[in-house]
Tab-separated table of C-alpha atoms in Angstrom:
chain	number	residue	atom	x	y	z
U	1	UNK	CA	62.820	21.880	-92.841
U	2	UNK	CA	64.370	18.833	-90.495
U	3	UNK	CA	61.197	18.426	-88.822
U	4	UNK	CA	59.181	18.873	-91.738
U	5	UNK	CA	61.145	16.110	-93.600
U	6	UNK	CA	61.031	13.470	-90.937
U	7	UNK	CA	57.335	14.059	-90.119
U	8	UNK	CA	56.791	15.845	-86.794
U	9	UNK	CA	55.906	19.010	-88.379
U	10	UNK	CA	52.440	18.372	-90.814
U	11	UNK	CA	52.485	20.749	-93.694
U	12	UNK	CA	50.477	19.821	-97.351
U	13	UNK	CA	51.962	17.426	-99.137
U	14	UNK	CA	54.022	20.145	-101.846
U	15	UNK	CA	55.539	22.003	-98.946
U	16	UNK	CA	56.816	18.597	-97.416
U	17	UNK	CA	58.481	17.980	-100.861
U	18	UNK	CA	60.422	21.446	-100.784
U	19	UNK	CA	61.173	21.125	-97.433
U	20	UNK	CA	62.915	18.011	-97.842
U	21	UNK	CA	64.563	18.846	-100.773
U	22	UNK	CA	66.256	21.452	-99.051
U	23	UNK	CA	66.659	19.805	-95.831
U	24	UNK	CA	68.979	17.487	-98.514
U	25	UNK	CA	70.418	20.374	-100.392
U	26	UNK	CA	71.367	22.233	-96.881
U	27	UNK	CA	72.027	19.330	-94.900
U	28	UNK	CA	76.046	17.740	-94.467
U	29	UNK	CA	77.427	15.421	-97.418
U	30	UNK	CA	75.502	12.007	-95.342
U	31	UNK	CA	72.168	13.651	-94.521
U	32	UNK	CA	70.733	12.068	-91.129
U	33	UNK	CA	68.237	9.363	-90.895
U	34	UNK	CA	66.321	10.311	-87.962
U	35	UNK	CA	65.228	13.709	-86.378
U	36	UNK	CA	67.971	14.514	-84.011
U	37	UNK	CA	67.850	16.918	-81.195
U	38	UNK	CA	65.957	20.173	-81.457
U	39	UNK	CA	66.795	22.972	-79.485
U	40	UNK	CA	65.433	26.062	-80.188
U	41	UNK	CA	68.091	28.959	-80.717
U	42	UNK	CA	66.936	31.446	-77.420
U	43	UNK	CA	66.970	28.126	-75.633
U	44	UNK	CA	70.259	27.010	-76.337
U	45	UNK	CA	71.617	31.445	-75.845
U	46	UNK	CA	70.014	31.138	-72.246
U	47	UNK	CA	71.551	27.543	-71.039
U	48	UNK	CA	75.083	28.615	-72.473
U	49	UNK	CA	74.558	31.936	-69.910
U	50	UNK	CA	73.056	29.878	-67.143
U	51	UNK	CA	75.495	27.237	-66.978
U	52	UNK	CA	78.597	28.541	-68.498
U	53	UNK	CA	79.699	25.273	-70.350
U	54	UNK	CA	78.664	22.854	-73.003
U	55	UNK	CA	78.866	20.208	-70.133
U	56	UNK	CA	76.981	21.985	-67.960
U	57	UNK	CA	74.346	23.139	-70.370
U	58	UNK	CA	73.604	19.074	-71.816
U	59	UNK	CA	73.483	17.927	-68.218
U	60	UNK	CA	71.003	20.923	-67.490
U	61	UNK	CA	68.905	20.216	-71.109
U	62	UNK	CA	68.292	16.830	-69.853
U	63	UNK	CA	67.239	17.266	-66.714
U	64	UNK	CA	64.408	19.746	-68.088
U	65	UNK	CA	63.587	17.071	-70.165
U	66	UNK	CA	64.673	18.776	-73.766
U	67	UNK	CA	67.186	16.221	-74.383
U	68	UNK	CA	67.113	12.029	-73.757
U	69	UNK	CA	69.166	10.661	-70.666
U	70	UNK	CA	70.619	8.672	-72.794
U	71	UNK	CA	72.739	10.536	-75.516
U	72	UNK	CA	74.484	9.164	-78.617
U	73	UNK	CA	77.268	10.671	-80.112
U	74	UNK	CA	76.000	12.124	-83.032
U	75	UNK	CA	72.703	13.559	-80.823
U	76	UNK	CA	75.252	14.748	-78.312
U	77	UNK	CA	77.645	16.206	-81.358
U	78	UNK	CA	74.421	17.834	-82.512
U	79	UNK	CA	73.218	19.646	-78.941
U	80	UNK	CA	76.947	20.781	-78.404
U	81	UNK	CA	77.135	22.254	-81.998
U	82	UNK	CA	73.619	23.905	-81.658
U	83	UNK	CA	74.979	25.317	-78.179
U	84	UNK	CA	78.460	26.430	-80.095
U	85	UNK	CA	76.087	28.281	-82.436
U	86	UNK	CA	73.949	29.703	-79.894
U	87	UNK	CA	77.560	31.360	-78.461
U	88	UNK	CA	78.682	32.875	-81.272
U	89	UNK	CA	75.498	34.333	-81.605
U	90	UNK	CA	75.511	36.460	-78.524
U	91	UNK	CA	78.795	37.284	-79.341
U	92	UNK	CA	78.501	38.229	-82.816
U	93	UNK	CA	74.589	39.357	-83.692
U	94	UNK	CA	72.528	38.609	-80.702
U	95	UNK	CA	70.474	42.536	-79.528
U	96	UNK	CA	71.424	43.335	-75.821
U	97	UNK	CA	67.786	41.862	-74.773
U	98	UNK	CA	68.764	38.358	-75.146
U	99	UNK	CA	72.411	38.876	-73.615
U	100	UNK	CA	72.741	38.524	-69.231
U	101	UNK	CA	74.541	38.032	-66.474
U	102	UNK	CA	72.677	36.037	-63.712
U	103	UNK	CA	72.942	38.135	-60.297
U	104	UNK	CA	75.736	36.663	-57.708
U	105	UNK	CA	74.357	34.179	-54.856
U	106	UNK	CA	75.443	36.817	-51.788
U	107	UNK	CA	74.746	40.083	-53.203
U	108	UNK	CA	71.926	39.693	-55.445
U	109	UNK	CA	71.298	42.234	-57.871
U	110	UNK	CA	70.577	45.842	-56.330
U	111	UNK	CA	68.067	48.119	-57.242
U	112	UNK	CA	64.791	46.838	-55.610
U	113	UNK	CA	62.427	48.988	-53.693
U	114	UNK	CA	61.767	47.210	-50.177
U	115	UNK	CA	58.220	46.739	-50.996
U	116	UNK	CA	59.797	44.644	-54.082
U	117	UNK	CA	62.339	43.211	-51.640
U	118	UNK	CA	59.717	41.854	-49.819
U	119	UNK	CA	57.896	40.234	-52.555
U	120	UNK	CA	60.982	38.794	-53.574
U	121	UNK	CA	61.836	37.484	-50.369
U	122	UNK	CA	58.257	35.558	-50.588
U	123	UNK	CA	58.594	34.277	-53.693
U	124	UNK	CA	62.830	32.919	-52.825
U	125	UNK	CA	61.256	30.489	-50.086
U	126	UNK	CA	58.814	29.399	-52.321
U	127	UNK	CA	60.980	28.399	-54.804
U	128	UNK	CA	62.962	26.851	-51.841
U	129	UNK	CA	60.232	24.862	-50.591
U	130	UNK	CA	59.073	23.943	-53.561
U	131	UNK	CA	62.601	22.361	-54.543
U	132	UNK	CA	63.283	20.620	-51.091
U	133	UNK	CA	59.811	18.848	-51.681
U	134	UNK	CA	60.718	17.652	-55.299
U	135	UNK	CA	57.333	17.553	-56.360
U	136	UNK	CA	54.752	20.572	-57.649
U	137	UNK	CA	52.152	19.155	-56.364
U	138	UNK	CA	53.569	18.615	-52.702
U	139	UNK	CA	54.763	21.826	-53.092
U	140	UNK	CA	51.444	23.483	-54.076
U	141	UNK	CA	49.730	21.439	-51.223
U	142	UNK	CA	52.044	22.734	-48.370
U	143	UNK	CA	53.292	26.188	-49.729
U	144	UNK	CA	50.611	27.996	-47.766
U	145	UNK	CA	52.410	26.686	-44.176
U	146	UNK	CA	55.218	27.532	-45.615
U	147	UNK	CA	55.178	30.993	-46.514
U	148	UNK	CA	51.726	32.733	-46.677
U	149	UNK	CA	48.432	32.518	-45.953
U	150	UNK	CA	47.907	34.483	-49.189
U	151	UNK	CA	49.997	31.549	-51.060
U	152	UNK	CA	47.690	28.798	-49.817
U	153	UNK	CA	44.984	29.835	-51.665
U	154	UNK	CA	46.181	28.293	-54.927
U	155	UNK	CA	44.891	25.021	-56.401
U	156	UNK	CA	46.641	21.929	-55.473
U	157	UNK	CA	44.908	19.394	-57.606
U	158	UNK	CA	44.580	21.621	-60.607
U	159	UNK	CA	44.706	19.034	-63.519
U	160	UNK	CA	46.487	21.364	-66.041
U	161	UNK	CA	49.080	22.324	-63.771
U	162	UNK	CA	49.808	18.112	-63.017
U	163	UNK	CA	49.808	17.433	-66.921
U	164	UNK	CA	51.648	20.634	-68.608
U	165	UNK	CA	55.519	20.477	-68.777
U	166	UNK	CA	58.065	21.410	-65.540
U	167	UNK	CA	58.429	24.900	-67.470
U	168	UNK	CA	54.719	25.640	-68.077
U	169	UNK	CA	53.560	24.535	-64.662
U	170	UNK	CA	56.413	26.937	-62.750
U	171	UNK	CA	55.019	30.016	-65.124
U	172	UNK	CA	51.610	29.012	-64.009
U	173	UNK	CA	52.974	29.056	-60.418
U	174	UNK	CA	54.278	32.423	-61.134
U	175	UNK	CA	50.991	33.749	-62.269
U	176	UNK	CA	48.837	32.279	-59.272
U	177	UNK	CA	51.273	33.570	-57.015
U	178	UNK	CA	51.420	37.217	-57.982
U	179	UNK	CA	47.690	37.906	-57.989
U	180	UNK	CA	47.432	36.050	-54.634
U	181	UNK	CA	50.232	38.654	-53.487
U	182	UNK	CA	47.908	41.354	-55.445
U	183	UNK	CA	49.989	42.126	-57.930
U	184	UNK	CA	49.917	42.167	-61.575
U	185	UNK	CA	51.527	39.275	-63.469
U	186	UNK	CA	53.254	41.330	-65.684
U	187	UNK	CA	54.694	43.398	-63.038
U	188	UNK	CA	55.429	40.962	-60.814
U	189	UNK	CA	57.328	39.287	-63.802
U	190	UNK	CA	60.154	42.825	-64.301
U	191	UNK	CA	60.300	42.853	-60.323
U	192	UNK	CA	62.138	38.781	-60.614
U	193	UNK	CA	64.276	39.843	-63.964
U	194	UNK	CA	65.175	42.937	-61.757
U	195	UNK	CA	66.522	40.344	-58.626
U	196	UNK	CA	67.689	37.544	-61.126
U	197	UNK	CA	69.728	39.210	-63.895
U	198	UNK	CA	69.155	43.330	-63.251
U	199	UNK	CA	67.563	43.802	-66.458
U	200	UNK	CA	63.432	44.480	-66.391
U	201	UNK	CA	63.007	41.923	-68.967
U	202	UNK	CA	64.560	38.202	-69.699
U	203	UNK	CA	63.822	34.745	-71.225
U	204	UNK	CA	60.603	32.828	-70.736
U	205	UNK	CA	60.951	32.659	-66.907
U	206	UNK	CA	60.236	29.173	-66.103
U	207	UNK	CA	62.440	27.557	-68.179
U	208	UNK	CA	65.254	30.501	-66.688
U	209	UNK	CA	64.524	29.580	-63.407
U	210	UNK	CA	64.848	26.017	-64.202
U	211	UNK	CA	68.055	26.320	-66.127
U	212	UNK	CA	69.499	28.307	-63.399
U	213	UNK	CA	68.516	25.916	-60.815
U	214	UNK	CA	65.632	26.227	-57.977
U	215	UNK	CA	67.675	26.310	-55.684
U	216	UNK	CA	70.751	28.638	-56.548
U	217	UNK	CA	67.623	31.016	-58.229
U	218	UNK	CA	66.229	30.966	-54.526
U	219	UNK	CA	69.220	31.836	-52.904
U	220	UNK	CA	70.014	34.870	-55.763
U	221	UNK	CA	66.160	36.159	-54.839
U	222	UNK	CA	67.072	36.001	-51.339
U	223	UNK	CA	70.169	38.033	-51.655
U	224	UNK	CA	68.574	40.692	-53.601
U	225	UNK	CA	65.737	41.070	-51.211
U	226	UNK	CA	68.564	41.369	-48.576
U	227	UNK	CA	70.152	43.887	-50.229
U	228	UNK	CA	66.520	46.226	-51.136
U	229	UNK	CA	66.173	45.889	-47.229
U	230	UNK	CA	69.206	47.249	-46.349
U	231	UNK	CA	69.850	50.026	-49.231
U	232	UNK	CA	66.815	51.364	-47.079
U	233	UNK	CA	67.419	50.301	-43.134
């Protein structure tokens, strides 16, 4: 109903009047004059697991670009209210899917066969690469001298990879690497929730690897795939 009422939603005319009536009737005693801050309720469940506190979580939400550098009080009242709710949530209602732990940075998260080890070993120094070069398309450009021959193959100029958002271009990245490794998507998808949280399924895993951090996800892979190879040595 908020972003119906202020316009960035476009429904008929008659639902635009409802909504806003009971954005009104539902809203606090001084309704707001502007759309504030939207964050989506899974969104806000997996930053308050990622990073552990409110702090953390803003900081993170504006780097990914879901919240303005610069945030006013009653915007930054708003994100740490919607990440309060998003808390009690888990705690309270949320089903066991949406609840995690993210695996430790030395021991990774066991289970892994080594042939999965392996993959996930690839795929952590991507992700390292990719983050010391601060840019996807550097990243895409070099990744095949930095890893595999098999990685190289992908695009590097692909235009709706260099327009779609940080999260959509990583879970395109995702994709191109598992079928150049010759693996299904899908599959490939369970094998990273199994290294990153030990759970075959997660959130949307772009936006989880970005809200965990490139770099700490990378290191998390790595230990996992350490730990597949030497479950079996």
């Amino acid at each position: 109903s908020e972003r119906i009422r202020f316009g960035t939603e476009p429904v008929e005319e008659g639902d635009r009047i409802v909504h806003s009536r009971l954005y009104e009737l539902a809203a606090p005693a001084q309704p707001r004059e502007r759309l504030g801050p939207q964050i989506p309720l899974t969104l806000a469940s997996t930053m308050i697991q990622t990073c552990l506190t409110t702090e953390r979580a803003i900081a993170k939400l504006q780097d990914m670009g879901h919240l303005p550098r610069e945030l006013g009080p009653e915007d930054r009242r708003k994100a740490e209210d919607r990440l309060a709710l998003a808390q009690r949530w888990l705690a309270r209602y949320a089903g066991e899917q949406f609840i995690f732990r993210v695996g430790d940075e030395t021991q990774g998260c066991p289970g892994l066969s080594p042939d999965q080890g392996r993959l996930v070993g690839l795929f952590a120094k991507y992700l390292a690469q990719r983050e010391q070069l601060k840019a996807i398309e550097k990243a895409k450009a070099m990744i095949g001298d930095a890893i595999s021959d098999a990685v190289h193959d992908q695009d590097p100029g692909s235009d709706t990879q260099q327009n779609s958002s940080p999260t959509d271009a990583l879970q395109s990245e995702i994709y191109t690497f598992a079928r150049a490794q010759g693996i299904e998507p899908r599959d490939f998808f369970k094998i990273l929730y199994l290294a990153l949280i030990g759970k075959d399924r997660g959130p949307q895993l772009g936006g989880f690897l970005l809200s965990v951090g490139l770099e700490k996800a990378a290191r998390i892979l790595q230990a996992s795939a350490r730990s597949a190879g030497e479950k079996h040595d």
